[in-house]
């Protein structure tokens, strides 16, 4: 399972590093900017996960393949103008597969550290979306996972949850496959169908406190209930 985890993790690193490089091109950054955003996107979520697990140094700092993979993503997007209809069709698949890989890899590593299914789902989701959130904060943006976009963190929750459930029932290998496919599949379906979570206004009542009805005082003037009428002037 160790080699399966490494393959899933590095696939997620490359996919998210490519995304970081694409955003660096949109922002017209220099090579350092490309490398920075690629590293933040590709390694940020895994580093957050490993720091929270407290099982030695983050793997991104001990296995050179992680940093080199992130820098490869930066180099590809810096040297090549990845655009066009073919790329627009390919990129959502790359992004969704990266999300599914990281959600399952993060959940798998959490279970391997001896924690239960709920921490596994949490850290699987953090692994998948943490790097992108850090990248957006560096660019002074509201992280895209906080709302207004198609399902992303929700897809990571589904993928991590599938792996945790199947691993707890004694099928960790099947959990890796089902978690990857369910997370990536939901992410792709949400993009194609435009699925987003409802905002607060879609669930909240239009008015929590109703207006007080207007009452008519003895002198014929209207007033709000709860407020005494003004005294009539002396005759």
CSV table of C-alpha atoms in Angstrom, one decimal:
chain,number,residue,atom,x,y,z
A,1,UNK,CA,0.0,0.0,0.0
A,2,UNK,CA,3.0,2.3,0.5
A,3,UNK,CA,3.7,2.5,-3.2
A,4,UNK,CA,0.1,3.0,-4.1
A,5,UNK,CA,-0.1,5.9,-1.6
A,6,UNK,CA,3.1,7.5,-3.2
A,7,UNK,CA,1.7,7.2,-6.7
A,8,UNK,CA,-1.6,8.8,-5.7
A,9,UNK,CA,0.1,11.5,-3.7
A,10,UNK,CA,2.6,12.4,-6.6
A,11,UNK,CA,-0.3,12.5,-9.1
A,12,UNK,CA,-2.1,15.0,-7.0
A,13,UNK,CA,1.1,17.1,-6.6
A,14,UNK,CA,1.6,17.3,-10.4
A,15,UNK,CA,-2.0,18.1,-11.1
A,16,UNK,CA,-2.2,20.9,-8.6
A,17,UNK,CA,1.3,22.2,-9.5
A,18,UNK,CA,0.1,22.6,-13.1
A,19,UNK,CA,-2.9,24.6,-11.8
A,20,UNK,CA,-0.7,26.8,-9.8
A,21,UNK,CA,1.4,27.5,-12.8
A,22,UNK,CA,-1.6,28.3,-14.9
A,23,UNK,CA,-2.7,30.8,-12.4
A,24,UNK,CA,0.8,32.3,-12.3
A,25,UNK,CA,0.6,32.8,-16.1
A,26,UNK,CA,-2.8,34.5,-15.7
A,27,UNK,CA,-1.2,36.9,-13.1
A,28,UNK,CA,1.8,37.5,-15.4
A,29,UNK,CA,4.4,36.4,-12.8
A,30,UNK,CA,8.1,35.7,-13.3
A,31,UNK,CA,9.7,32.2,-12.9
A,32,UNK,CA,9.9,32.6,-9.1
A,33,UNK,CA,6.2,33.3,-9.1
A,34,UNK,CA,5.5,30.2,-11.1
A,35,UNK,CA,7.6,28.1,-8.8
A,36,UNK,CA,6.0,29.6,-5.7
A,37,UNK,CA,2.4,29.1,-6.8
A,38,UNK,CA,3.2,25.6,-8.1
A,39,UNK,CA,4.8,24.6,-4.8
A,40,UNK,CA,2.0,26.1,-2.7
A,41,UNK,CA,-0.7,24.4,-4.8
A,42,UNK,CA,1.1,21.1,-5.2
A,43,UNK,CA,2.6,20.6,-1.7
A,44,UNK,CA,0.6,22.8,0.6
A,45,UNK,CA,-2.2,20.4,1.4
A,46,UNK,CA,0.1,17.5,2.0
A,47,UNK,CA,2.4,19.5,4.3
A,48,UNK,CA,-0.6,20.7,6.3
A,49,UNK,CA,-1.8,17.1,6.6
A,50,UNK,CA,1.6,15.8,7.7
A,51,UNK,CA,2.1,18.6,10.3
A,52,UNK,CA,-1.2,17.8,11.8
A,53,UNK,CA,-0.4,14.1,12.0
A,54,UNK,CA,2.9,14.8,13.7
A,55,UNK,CA,4.5,11.6,12.4
A,56,UNK,CA,7.9,13.0,11.6
A,57,UNK,CA,8.8,15.7,9.0
A,58,UNK,CA,6.4,16.2,6.1
A,59,UNK,CA,7.0,13.8,3.3
A,60,UNK,CA,7.4,16.7,0.9
A,61,UNK,CA,10.7,17.6,2.7
A,62,UNK,CA,12.1,14.1,3.0
A,63,UNK,CA,11.2,12.7,-0.5
A,64,UNK,CA,12.8,14.8,-3.2
A,65,UNK,CA,10.3,13.5,-5.8
A,66,UNK,CA,7.6,15.7,-4.3
A,67,UNK,CA,9.4,19.0,-4.7
A,68,UNK,CA,10.8,18.0,-8.1
A,69,UNK,CA,7.3,17.1,-9.3
A,70,UNK,CA,5.9,20.4,-8.2
A,71,UNK,CA,8.8,22.3,-10.0
A,72,UNK,CA,8.1,20.2,-13.1
A,73,UNK,CA,4.6,21.4,-13.1
A,74,UNK,CA,5.9,25.0,-12.8
A,75,UNK,CA,8.3,24.5,-15.7
A,76,UNK,CA,5.7,23.0,-18.0
A,77,UNK,CA,3.3,25.8,-17.6
A,78,UNK,CA,6.1,28.4,-17.8
A,79,UNK,CA,7.5,27.1,-21.0
A,80,UNK,CA,4.3,26.0,-22.8
A,81,UNK,CA,1.2,28.1,-23.4
A,82,UNK,CA,-1.3,25.5,-22.4
A,83,UNK,CA,-4.5,26.7,-24.0
A,84,UNK,CA,-7.0,25.8,-26.7
A,85,UNK,CA,-10.1,23.6,-27.0
A,86,UNK,CA,-8.2,20.4,-26.4
A,87,UNK,CA,-6.7,21.7,-23.2
A,88,UNK,CA,-10.1,23.1,-22.0
A,89,UNK,CA,-11.4,19.5,-22.3
A,90,UNK,CA,-8.4,17.9,-20.7
A,91,UNK,CA,-7.8,20.2,-17.8
A,92,UNK,CA,-11.0,19.4,-15.9
A,93,UNK,CA,-10.1,15.7,-16.0
A,94,UNK,CA,-6.6,16.4,-14.7
A,95,UNK,CA,-7.9,18.6,-11.9
A,96,UNK,CA,-10.6,16.0,-10.9
A,97,UNK,CA,-8.2,13.1,-10.9
A,98,UNK,CA,-5.7,15.1,-8.8
A,99,UNK,CA,-8.5,15.9,-6.3
A,100,UNK,CA,-9.5,12.2,-6.1
A,101,UNK,CA,-5.9,11.1,-5.7
A,102,UNK,CA,-5.2,13.5,-2.9
A,103,UNK,CA,-8.5,12.9,-1.0
A,104,UNK,CA,-7.8,9.2,-1.0
A,105,UNK,CA,-4.1,9.5,-0.2
A,106,UNK,CA,-4.7,11.8,2.7
A,107,UNK,CA,-7.4,9.6,4.2
A,108,UNK,CA,-5.2,6.5,3.7
A,109,UNK,CA,-2.2,8.1,5.4
A,110,UNK,CA,-4.4,9.2,8.3
A,111,UNK,CA,-5.8,5.7,8.8
A,112,UNK,CA,-2.2,4.3,8.6
A,113,UNK,CA,-1.2,6.7,11.5
A,114,UNK,CA,-3.8,5.0,13.7
A,115,UNK,CA,-6.6,7.6,13.6
A,116,UNK,CA,-10.2,6.8,13.0
A,117,UNK,CA,-12.5,7.3,10.1
A,118,UNK,CA,-13.6,10.9,10.9
A,119,UNK,CA,-10.1,12.3,11.1
A,120,UNK,CA,-9.3,10.4,7.9
A,121,UNK,CA,-12.2,12.2,6.1
A,122,UNK,CA,-11.1,15.5,7.5
A,123,UNK,CA,-7.4,15.2,6.6
A,124,UNK,CA,-8.2,13.7,3.2
A,125,UNK,CA,-10.2,16.8,2.4
A,126,UNK,CA,-7.5,19.1,3.7
A,127,UNK,CA,-5.0,17.3,1.6
A,128,UNK,CA,-7.1,17.9,-1.5
A,129,UNK,CA,-8.0,21.5,-1.0
A,130,UNK,CA,-5.5,22.9,1.4
A,131,UNK,CA,-2.8,23.9,-1.2
A,132,UNK,CA,-5.3,25.7,-3.4
A,133,UNK,CA,-6.7,27.6,-0.4
A,134,UNK,CA,-3.1,28.7,0.7
A,135,UNK,CA,-2.4,29.8,-2.9
A,136,UNK,CA,-5.5,31.9,-3.1
A,137,UNK,CA,-4.7,33.6,0.2
A,138,UNK,CA,-1.2,34.5,-1.1
A,139,UNK,CA,-2.9,36.1,-4.1
A,140,UNK,CA,-5.3,37.9,-1.8
A,141,UNK,CA,-8.3,36.1,-3.1
A,142,UNK,CA,-11.2,34.5,-1.3
A,143,UNK,CA,-10.4,30.7,-1.5
A,144,UNK,CA,-12.5,29.2,-4.2
A,145,UNK,CA,-13.6,26.3,-1.9
A,146,UNK,CA,-15.6,28.7,0.3
A,147,UNK,CA,-18.5,29.0,-2.0
A,148,UNK,CA,-19.8,30.2,-5.4
A,149,UNK,CA,-18.1,27.5,-7.4
A,150,UNK,CA,-19.0,24.0,-8.5
A,151,UNK,CA,-18.6,21.2,-6.0
A,152,UNK,CA,-14.9,20.6,-5.0
A,153,UNK,CA,-14.5,20.2,-1.3
A,154,UNK,CA,-17.7,18.2,-1.3
A,155,UNK,CA,-16.2,15.8,-3.9
A,156,UNK,CA,-13.1,15.5,-1.7
A,157,UNK,CA,-15.3,14.6,1.2
A,158,UNK,CA,-17.0,11.9,-0.8
A,159,UNK,CA,-13.7,10.4,-2.0
A,160,UNK,CA,-12.1,10.4,1.4
A,161,UNK,CA,-15.3,9.1,3.0
A,162,UNK,CA,-15.5,6.2,0.5
A,163,UNK,CA,-11.9,5.2,1.2
A,164,UNK,CA,-12.4,5.4,5.0
A,165,UNK,CA,-15.6,3.3,4.9
A,166,UNK,CA,-14.1,0.6,2.7
A,167,UNK,CA,-10.8,0.5,4.7
A,168,UNK,CA,-12.7,0.2,7.9
A,169,UNK,CA,-14.6,-2.8,6.4
A,170,UNK,CA,-11.3,-4.5,5.4
A,171,UNK,CA,-11.0,-3.5,1.8
A,172,UNK,CA,-8.3,-0.8,1.6
A,173,UNK,CA,-7.3,-1.4,-2.0
A,174,UNK,CA,-10.8,-1.3,-3.2
A,175,UNK,CA,-11.3,1.8,-1.1
A,176,UNK,CA,-8.4,3.6,-2.9
A,177,UNK,CA,-10.0,2.9,-6.3
A,178,UNK,CA,-13.6,3.7,-5.3
A,179,UNK,CA,-12.5,6.8,-3.4
A,180,UNK,CA,-10.5,8.1,-6.4
A,181,UNK,CA,-13.3,7.4,-8.9
A,182,UNK,CA,-16.1,8.8,-6.7
A,183,UNK,CA,-14.2,12.0,-5.8
A,184,UNK,CA,-13.0,12.6,-9.3
A,185,UNK,CA,-16.4,11.6,-10.8
A,186,UNK,CA,-18.4,13.9,-8.6
A,187,UNK,CA,-16.0,16.8,-9.3
A,188,UNK,CA,-16.3,16.3,-13.1
A,189,UNK,CA,-20.1,15.9,-13.0
A,190,UNK,CA,-20.4,19.1,-10.9
A,191,UNK,CA,-18.3,21.0,-13.5
A,192,UNK,CA,-20.4,19.7,-16.4
A,193,UNK,CA,-23.8,20.1,-14.8
A,194,UNK,CA,-23.0,23.3,-12.9
A,195,UNK,CA,-23.8,21.9,-9.5
A,196,UNK,CA,-23.0,24.2,-6.5
A,197,UNK,CA,-24.1,24.2,-2.9
A,198,UNK,CA,-26.9,26.6,-2.0
A,199,UNK,CA,-26.1,29.8,-0.4
A,200,UNK,CA,-27.4,30.9,3.0
A,201,UNK,CA,-30.2,33.0,1.4
A,202,UNK,CA,-31.6,29.9,-0.3
A,203,UNK,CA,-32.2,28.3,3.1
A,204,UNK,CA,-32.9,31.2,5.5
A,205,UNK,CA,-36.4,32.7,5.9
A,206,UNK,CA,-36.8,36.0,4.2
A,207,UNK,CA,-37.4,37.7,7.5
A,208,UNK,CA,-36.6,36.4,11.0
A,209,UNK,CA,-38.5,39.1,13.0
A,210,UNK,CA,-41.7,40.4,11.5
A,211,UNK,CA,-42.7,44.0,11.6
A,212,UNK,CA,-45.0,45.0,14.4
A,213,UNK,CA,-48.4,45.8,13.0
A,214,UNK,CA,-49.5,49.4,13.1
A,215,UNK,CA,-52.1,50.3,15.7
A,216,UNK,CA,-54.5,53.1,15.7
A,217,UNK,CA,-54.5,55.4,18.8
A,218,UNK,CA,-57.5,57.0,20.3
A,219,UNK,CA,-56.8,60.3,18.5
A,220,UNK,CA,-56.9,58.5,15.1
A,221,UNK,CA,-53.2,58.5,14.4
A,222,UNK,CA,-51.4,55.3,13.5
A,223,UNK,CA,-48.5,54.1,15.6
A,224,UNK,CA,-46.3,51.0,16.0
A,225,UNK,CA,-47.1,48.6,18.8
A,226,UNK,CA,-44.8,48.7,21.7
A,227,UNK,CA,-44.4,52.5,21.6
A,228,UNK,CA,-46.8,54.7,23.6
A,229,UNK,CA,-48.6,57.4,21.7
A,230,UNK,CA,-47.4,61.0,22.1
A,231,UNK,CA,-49.6,62.9,24.5
A,232,UNK,CA,-52.1,65.2,23.0
A,233,UNK,CA,-51.4,69.0,23.4
A,234,UNK,CA,-53.3,70.8,26.2
A,235,UNK,CA,-56.6,72.4,25.0
